[in-house]
Short mmCIF file of C-alpha atoms in Angstrom, two decimals:
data_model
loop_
_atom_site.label_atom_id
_atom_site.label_comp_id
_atom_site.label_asym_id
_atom_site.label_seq_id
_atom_site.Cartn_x
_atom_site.Cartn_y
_atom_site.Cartn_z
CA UNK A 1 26.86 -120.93 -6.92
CA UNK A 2 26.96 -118.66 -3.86
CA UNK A 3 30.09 -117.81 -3.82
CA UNK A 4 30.23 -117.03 -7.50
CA UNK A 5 27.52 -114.43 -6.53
CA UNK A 6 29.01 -113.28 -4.17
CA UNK A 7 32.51 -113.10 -5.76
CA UNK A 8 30.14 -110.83 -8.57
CA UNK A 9 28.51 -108.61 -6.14
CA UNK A 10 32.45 -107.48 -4.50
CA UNK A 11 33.74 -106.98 -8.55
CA UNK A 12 30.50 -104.60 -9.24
CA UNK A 13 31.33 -102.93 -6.10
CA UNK A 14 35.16 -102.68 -7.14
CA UNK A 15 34.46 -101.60 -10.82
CA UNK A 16 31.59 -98.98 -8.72
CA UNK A 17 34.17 -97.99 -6.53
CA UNK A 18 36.80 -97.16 -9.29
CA UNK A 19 35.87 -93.83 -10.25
CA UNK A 20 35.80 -92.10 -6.87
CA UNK A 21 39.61 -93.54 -6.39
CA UNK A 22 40.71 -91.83 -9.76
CA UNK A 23 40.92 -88.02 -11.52
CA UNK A 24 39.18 -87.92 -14.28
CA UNK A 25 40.86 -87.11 -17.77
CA UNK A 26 42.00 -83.29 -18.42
CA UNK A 27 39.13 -83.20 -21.03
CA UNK A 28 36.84 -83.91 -18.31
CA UNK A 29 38.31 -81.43 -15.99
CA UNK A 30 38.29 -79.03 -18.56
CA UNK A 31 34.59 -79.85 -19.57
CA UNK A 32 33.14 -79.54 -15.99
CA UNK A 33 34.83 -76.22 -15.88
CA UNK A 34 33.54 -74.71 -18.86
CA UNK A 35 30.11 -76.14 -17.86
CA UNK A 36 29.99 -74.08 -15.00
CA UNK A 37 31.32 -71.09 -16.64
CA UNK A 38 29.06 -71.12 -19.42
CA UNK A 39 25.91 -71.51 -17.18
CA UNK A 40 27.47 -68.04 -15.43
CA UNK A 41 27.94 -66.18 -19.05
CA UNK A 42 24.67 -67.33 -20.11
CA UNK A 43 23.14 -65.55 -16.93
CA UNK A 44 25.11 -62.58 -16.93
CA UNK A 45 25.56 -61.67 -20.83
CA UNK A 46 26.24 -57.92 -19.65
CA UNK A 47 29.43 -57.70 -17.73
CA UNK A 48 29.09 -54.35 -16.85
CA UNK A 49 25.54 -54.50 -15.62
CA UNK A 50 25.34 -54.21 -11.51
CA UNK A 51 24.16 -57.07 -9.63
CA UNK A 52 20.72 -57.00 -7.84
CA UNK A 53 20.45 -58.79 -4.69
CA UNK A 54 18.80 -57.26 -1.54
CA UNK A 55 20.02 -53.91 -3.38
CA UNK A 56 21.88 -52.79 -6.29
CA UNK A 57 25.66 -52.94 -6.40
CA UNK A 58 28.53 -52.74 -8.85
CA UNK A 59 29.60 -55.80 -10.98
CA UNK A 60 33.26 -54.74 -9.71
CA UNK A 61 32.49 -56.29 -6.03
CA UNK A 62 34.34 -58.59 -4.48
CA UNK A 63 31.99 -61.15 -5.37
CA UNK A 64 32.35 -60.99 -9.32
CA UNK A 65 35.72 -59.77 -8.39
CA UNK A 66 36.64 -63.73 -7.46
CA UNK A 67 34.76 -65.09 -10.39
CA UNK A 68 37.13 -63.26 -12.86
CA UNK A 69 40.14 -64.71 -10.81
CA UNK A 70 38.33 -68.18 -12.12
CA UNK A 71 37.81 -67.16 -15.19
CA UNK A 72 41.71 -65.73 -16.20
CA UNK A 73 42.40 -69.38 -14.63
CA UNK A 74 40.40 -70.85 -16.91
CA UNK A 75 41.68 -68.19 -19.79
CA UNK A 76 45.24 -69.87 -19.17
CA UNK A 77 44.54 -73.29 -20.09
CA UNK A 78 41.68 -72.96 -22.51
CA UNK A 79 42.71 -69.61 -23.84
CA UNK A 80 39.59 -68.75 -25.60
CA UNK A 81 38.55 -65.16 -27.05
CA UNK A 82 35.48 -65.13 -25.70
CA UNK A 83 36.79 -65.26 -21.87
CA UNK A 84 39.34 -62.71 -22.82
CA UNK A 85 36.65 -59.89 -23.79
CA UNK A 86 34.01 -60.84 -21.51
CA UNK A 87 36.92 -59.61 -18.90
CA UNK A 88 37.85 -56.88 -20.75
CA UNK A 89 34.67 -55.47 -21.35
CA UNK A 90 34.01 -55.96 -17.71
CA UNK A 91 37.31 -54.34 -16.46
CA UNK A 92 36.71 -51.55 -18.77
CA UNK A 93 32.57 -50.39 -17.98
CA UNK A 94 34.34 -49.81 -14.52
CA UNK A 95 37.35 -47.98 -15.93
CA UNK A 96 39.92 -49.80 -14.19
CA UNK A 97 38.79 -48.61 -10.78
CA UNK A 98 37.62 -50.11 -7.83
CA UNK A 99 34.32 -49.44 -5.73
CA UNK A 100 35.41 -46.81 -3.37
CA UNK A 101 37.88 -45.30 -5.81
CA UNK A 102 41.95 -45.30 -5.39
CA UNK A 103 41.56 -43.76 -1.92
CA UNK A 104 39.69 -47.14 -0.54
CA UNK A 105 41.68 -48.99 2.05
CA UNK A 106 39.19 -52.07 2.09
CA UNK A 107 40.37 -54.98 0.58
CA UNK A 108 37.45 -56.18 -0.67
CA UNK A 109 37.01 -53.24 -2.64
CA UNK A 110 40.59 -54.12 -4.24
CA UNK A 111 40.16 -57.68 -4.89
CA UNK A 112 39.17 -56.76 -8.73
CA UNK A 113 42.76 -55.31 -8.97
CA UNK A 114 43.61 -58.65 -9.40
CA UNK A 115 42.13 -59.35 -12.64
CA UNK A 116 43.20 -56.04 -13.88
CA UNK A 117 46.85 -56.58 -13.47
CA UNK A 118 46.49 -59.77 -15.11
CA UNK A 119 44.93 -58.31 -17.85
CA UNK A 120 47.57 -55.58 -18.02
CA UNK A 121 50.05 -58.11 -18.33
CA UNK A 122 49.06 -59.27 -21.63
CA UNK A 123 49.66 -56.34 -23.33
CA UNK A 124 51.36 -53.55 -21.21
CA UNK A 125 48.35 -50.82 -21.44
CA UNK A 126 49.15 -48.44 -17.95
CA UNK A 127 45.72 -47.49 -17.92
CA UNK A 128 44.76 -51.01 -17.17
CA UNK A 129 46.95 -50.83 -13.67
CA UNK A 130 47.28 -47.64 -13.08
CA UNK A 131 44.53 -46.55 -10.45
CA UNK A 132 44.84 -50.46 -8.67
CA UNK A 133 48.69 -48.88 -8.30
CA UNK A 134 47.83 -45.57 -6.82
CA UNK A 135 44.99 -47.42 -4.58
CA UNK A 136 48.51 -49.69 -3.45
CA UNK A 137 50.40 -46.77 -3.42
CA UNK A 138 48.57 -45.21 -0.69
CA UNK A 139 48.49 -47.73 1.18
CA UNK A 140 52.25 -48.40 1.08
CA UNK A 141 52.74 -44.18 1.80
CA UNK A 142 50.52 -44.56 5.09
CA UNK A 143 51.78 -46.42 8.07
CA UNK A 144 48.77 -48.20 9.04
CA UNK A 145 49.05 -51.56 9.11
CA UNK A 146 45.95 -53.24 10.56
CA UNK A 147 43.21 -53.24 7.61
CA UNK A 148 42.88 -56.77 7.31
CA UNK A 149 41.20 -57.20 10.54
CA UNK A 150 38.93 -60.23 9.02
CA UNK A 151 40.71 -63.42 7.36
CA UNK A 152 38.61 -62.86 3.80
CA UNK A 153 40.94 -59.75 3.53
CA UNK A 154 43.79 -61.82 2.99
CA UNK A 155 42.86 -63.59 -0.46
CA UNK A 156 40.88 -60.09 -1.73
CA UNK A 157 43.95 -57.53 -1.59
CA UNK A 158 47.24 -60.05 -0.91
CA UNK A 159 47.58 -61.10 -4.34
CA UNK A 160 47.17 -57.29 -5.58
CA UNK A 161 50.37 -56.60 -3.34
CA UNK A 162 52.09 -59.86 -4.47
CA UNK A 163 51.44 -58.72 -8.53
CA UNK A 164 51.95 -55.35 -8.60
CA UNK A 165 55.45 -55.88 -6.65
CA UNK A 166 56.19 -58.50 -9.17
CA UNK A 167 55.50 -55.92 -12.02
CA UNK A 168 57.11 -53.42 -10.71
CA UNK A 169 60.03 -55.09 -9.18
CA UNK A 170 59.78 -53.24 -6.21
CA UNK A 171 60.21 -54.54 -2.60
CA UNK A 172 58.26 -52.27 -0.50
CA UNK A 173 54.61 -54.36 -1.82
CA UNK A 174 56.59 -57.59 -0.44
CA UNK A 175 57.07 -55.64 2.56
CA UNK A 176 54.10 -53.75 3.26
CA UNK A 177 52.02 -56.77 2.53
CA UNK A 178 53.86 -59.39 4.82
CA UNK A 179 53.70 -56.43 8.03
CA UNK A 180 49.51 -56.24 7.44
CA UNK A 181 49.77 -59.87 7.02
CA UNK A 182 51.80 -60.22 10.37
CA UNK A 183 49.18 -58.20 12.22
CA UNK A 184 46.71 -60.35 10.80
CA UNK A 185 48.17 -63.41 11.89
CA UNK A 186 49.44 -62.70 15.22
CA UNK A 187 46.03 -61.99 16.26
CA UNK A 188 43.52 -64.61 14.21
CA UNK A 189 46.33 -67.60 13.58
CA UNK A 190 45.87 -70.56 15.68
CA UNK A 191 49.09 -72.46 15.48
CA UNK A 192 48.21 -75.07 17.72
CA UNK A 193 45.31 -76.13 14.96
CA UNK A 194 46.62 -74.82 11.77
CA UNK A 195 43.74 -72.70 11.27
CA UNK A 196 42.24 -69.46 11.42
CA UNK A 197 39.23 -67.44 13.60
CA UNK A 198 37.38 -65.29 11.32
CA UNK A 199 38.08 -62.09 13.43
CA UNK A 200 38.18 -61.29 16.69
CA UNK A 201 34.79 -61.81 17.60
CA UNK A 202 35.37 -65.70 17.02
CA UNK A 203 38.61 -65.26 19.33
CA UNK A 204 38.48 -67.67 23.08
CA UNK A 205 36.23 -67.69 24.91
CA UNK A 206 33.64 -68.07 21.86
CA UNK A 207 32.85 -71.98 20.68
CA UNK A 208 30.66 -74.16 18.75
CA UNK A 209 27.85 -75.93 19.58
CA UNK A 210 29.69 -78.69 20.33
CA UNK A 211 32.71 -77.39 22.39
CA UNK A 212 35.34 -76.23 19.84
CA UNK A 213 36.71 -73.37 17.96
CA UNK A 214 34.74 -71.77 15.68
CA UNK A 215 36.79 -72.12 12.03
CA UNK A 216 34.73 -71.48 9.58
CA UNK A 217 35.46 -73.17 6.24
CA UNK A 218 35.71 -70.70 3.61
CA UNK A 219 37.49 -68.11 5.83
CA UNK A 220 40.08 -70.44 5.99
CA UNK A 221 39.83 -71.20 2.14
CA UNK A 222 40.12 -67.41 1.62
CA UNK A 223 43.38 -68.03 3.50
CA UNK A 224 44.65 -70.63 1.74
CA UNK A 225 43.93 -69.52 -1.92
CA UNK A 226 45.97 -66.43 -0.78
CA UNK A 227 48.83 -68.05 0.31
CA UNK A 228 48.83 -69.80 -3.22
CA UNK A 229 48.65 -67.02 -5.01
CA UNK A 230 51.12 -65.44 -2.71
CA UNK A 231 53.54 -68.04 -3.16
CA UNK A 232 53.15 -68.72 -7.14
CA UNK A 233 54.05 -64.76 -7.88
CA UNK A 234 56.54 -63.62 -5.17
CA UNK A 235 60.37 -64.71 -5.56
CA UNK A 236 61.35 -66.90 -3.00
CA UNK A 237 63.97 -63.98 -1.27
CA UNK A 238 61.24 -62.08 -0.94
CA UNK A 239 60.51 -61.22 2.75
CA UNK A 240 57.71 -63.16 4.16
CA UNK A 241 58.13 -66.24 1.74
CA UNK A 242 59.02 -68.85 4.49
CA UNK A 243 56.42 -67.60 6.84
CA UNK A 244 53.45 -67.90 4.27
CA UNK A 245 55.11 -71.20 3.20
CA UNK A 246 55.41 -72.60 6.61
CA UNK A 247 51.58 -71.55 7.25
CA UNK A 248 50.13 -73.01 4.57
CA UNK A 249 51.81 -76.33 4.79
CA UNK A 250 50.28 -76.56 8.21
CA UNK A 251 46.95 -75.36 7.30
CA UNK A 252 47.04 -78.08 4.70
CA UNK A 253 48.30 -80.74 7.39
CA UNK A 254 45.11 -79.55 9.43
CA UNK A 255 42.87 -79.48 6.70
CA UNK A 256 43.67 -83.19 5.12
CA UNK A 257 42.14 -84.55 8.61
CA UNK A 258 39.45 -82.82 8.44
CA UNK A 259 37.76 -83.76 5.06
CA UNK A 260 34.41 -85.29 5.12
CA UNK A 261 33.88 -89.17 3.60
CA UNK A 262 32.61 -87.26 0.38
CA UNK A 263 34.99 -85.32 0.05
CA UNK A 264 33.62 -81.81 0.80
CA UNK A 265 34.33 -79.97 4.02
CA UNK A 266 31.87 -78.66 6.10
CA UNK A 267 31.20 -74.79 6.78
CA UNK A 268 32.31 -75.35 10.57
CA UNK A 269 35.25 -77.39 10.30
CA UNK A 270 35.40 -78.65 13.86
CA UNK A 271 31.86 -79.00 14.38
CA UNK A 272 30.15 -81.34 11.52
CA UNK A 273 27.19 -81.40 13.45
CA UNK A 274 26.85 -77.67 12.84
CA UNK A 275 24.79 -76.97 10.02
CA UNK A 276 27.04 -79.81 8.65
CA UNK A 277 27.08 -81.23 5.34
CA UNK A 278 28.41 -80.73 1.63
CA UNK A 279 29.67 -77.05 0.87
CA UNK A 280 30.87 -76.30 -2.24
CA UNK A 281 32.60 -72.38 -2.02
CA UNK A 282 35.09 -73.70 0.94
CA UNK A 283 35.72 -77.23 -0.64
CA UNK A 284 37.25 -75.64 -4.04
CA UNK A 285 39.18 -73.32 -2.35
CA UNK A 286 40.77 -76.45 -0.26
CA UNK A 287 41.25 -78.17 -3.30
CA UNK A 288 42.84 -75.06 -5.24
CA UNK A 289 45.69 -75.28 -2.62
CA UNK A 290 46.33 -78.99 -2.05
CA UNK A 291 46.14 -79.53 -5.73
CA UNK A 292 48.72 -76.56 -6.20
CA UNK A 293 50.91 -78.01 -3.57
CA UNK A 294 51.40 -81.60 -5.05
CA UNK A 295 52.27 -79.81 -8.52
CA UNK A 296 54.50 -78.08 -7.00
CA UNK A 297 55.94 -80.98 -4.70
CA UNK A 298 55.67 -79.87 -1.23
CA UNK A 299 52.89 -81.95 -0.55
CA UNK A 300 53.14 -85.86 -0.89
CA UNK A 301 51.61 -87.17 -3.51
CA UNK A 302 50.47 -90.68 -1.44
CA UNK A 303 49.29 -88.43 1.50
CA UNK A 304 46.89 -85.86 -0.35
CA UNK A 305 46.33 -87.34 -3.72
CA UNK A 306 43.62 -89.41 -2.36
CA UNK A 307 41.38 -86.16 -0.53
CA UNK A 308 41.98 -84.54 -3.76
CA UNK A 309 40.43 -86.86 -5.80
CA UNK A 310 37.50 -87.00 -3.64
CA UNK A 311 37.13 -82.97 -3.47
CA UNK A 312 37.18 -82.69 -7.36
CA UNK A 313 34.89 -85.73 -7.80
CA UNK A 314 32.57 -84.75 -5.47
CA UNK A 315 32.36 -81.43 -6.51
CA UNK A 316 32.20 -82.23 -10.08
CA UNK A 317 29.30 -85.21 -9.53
CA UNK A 318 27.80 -84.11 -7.03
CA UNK A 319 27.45 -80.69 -6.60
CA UNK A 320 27.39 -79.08 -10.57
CA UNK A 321 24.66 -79.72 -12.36
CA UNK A 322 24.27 -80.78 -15.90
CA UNK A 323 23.48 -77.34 -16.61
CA UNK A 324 26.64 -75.62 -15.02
CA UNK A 325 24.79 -74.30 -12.08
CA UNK A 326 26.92 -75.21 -8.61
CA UNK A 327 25.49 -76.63 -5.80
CA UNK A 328 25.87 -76.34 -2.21
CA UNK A 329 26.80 -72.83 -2.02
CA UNK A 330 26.94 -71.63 1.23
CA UNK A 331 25.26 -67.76 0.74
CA UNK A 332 27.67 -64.71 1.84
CA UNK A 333 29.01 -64.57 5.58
CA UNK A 334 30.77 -64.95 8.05
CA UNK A 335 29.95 -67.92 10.17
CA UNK A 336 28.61 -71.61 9.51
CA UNK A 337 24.74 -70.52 10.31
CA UNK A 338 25.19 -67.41 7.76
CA UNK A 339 24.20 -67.99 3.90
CA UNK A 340 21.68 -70.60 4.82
CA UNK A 341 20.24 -73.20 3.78
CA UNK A 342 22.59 -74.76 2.05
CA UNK A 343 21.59 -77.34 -0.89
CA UNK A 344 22.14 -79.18 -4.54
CA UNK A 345 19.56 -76.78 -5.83
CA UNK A 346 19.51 -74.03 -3.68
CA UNK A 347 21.03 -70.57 -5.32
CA UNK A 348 23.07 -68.53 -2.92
CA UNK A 349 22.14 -64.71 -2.90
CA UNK A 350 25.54 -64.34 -5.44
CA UNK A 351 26.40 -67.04 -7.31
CA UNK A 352 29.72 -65.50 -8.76
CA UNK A 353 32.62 -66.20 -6.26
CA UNK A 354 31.47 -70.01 -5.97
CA UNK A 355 31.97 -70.54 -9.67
CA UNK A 356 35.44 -68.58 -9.55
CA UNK A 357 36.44 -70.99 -6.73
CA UNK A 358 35.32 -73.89 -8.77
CA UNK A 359 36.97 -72.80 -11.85
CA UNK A 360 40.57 -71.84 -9.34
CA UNK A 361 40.20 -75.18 -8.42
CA UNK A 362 39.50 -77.00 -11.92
CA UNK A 363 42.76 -74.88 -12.62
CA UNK A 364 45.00 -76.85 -10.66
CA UNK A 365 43.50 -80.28 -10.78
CA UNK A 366 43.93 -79.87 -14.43
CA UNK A 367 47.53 -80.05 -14.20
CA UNK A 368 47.26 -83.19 -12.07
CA UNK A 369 45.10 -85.22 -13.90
CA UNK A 370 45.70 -87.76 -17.02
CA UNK A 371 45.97 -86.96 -20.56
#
């Protein structure tokens, strides 16, 4: 009699077990994705209106800049009308420019370039690219090289490079971006970890709490989603390729080990006891790349398979709600104590980039999962 209990209680914690060790169905994927996009339209049924925080800024920040990367992910799978206009409408209140005008040299600024060329290339209108290309243009005239002084910079104005040199066919984006890159890297790159300082004032001697390197989790996201997006658009010959490939393998290689039991990383990723716990911005932006890198088979299926599983189920049980909004947000920043608190039903002071990081990442796991 015992031991039939007993053999009952380990099957119930088998069959409870199951789910965490398995994707979900691409209609589930799918579903949690346009959960949490829906709960975003619903609150922001004006594209073009400016968002109100601790003061009024326009909707074309970087911010709601990465939620429309999310949402042209989203576009390309579940191509639906309504995502199309809400994009275009959005695009167009701001006239195809970005804060700062085509004279800006910050990258967050140009991050909403990217949407804009992807919008262009669905139907070849110049006036959708055209000032993102003279903002590039500038840049690529000029020989300073050392505006991305903070990691972030990487996944706002890379990509823009990496597209518009792809449209264009023309070299000197591959080049210009992999020499700002270069700077970037030579000074913020730890290749002894595989990871990245947030700038210079995380450099040596500066630690955590509990002796090691501050690396701050969605820095280090930002760095990997641009590597991705890097990587999908530029030809292999182009110059830089092996570099950004060779980084981003070992940030993943870093990154695997460092994965919480629930599958979320924390914001300090050598330091859980630092404001520890589940964050969802950095997570998705983890999972974006690893998923990426199975499809396209540099990463071993056996080795990282497993974390992603856990990064999309925990973000899809644990931290959306019913109602689309996404949980454990860490608030804008730059360190693990910024953005604070972070919790299941705590909203961040912009909501917008976590939900484009969660639909990037629903994006790629997609492609992964069952039919």
């Amino acid at each position: 009699m015992k031991l039939a209990v007993l053999i009952t209680v380990a099957t119930l914690g088998i069959l409870q077990d199951t789910p965490a060790q398995t994707l979900p169905r691409k209609a589930s994927v799918l579903g949690k994705m346009v959960v949490a996009n829906n709960y975003f339209m619903k609150l922001n049924p004006d594209p073009s209106k400016p968002i109100v925080t601790d003061k009024t800024r326009p909707s074309n920040i970087w911010t709601r800049s990465v939620y429309y990367e999310g949402l042209m992910a989203l576009y390309k799978i579940d191509p639906k009308p309504i995502y199309l206009k809400y994009a275009v409408r959005w695009a167009r209140s701001h006239q195809w420019d970005m804060p700062g005008g085509t004279a800006t040299r910050i990258a967050d600024n140009q991050c909403c370039g990217q949407t804009y060329i992807d919008l262009y290339c669905l139907n070849h209108k110049l006036n959708r690219i055209k000032r993102i290309k003279d903002c590039i243009g500038r840049i690529i005239a000029s020989d300073k090289i050392d505006d991305w002084w903070w990691i972030d910079a990487l996944q706002m104005a890379m990509p823009v490079f990496a597209k518009l040199g792809k449209v264009y066919h023309d070299d000197r984006y591959f080049k210009r971006m992999y020499e700002m890159y270069s700077y970037t890297k030579q000074k913020l790159y730890n290749p002894r970890d595989g990871l990245w300082w947030r700038d210079s004032t995380f450099l040596p001697p500066y630690k955590e709490p509990n002796g090691q390197y501050c690396y701050w989790s969605r820095g280090n996201g930002w760095v990997a989603a641009a590597l991705v997006r890097v990587l999908k658009t530029i030809p292999k010959t182009a110059v830089g390729y092996s570099d950004y490939k060779a980084t981003y393998l070992a940030m993943m290689r870093a990154l695997l080990t460092l994965q919480r039991k629930d599958g979320f990383w924390n914001v300090s990723l050598k330091d859980p006891e630092h404001f520890g716990g589940k964050e969802s911005s950095g997570t998705s932006l983890f999972l974006y790349a690893m998923a990426w890198g199975v499809r396209k088979g540099w990463l071993k299926r056996e080795a990282y398979m497993p974390a992603i599983i856990k990064a999309w189920n925990g973000l899809a049980n644990d931290a959306l709600h019913p109602n689309g909004m996404l949980g454990y947000v860490q608030g804008t920043g730059k360190q693990p104590s910024d953005g604070q608190p972070v919790g299941y039903d705590h909203a961040p002071d912009f909501q917008d980039f976590a939900v484009g990081c969660f639909l990037l990442a629903g994006s790629e796991v997609y492609w992964l999962a069952p039919k």
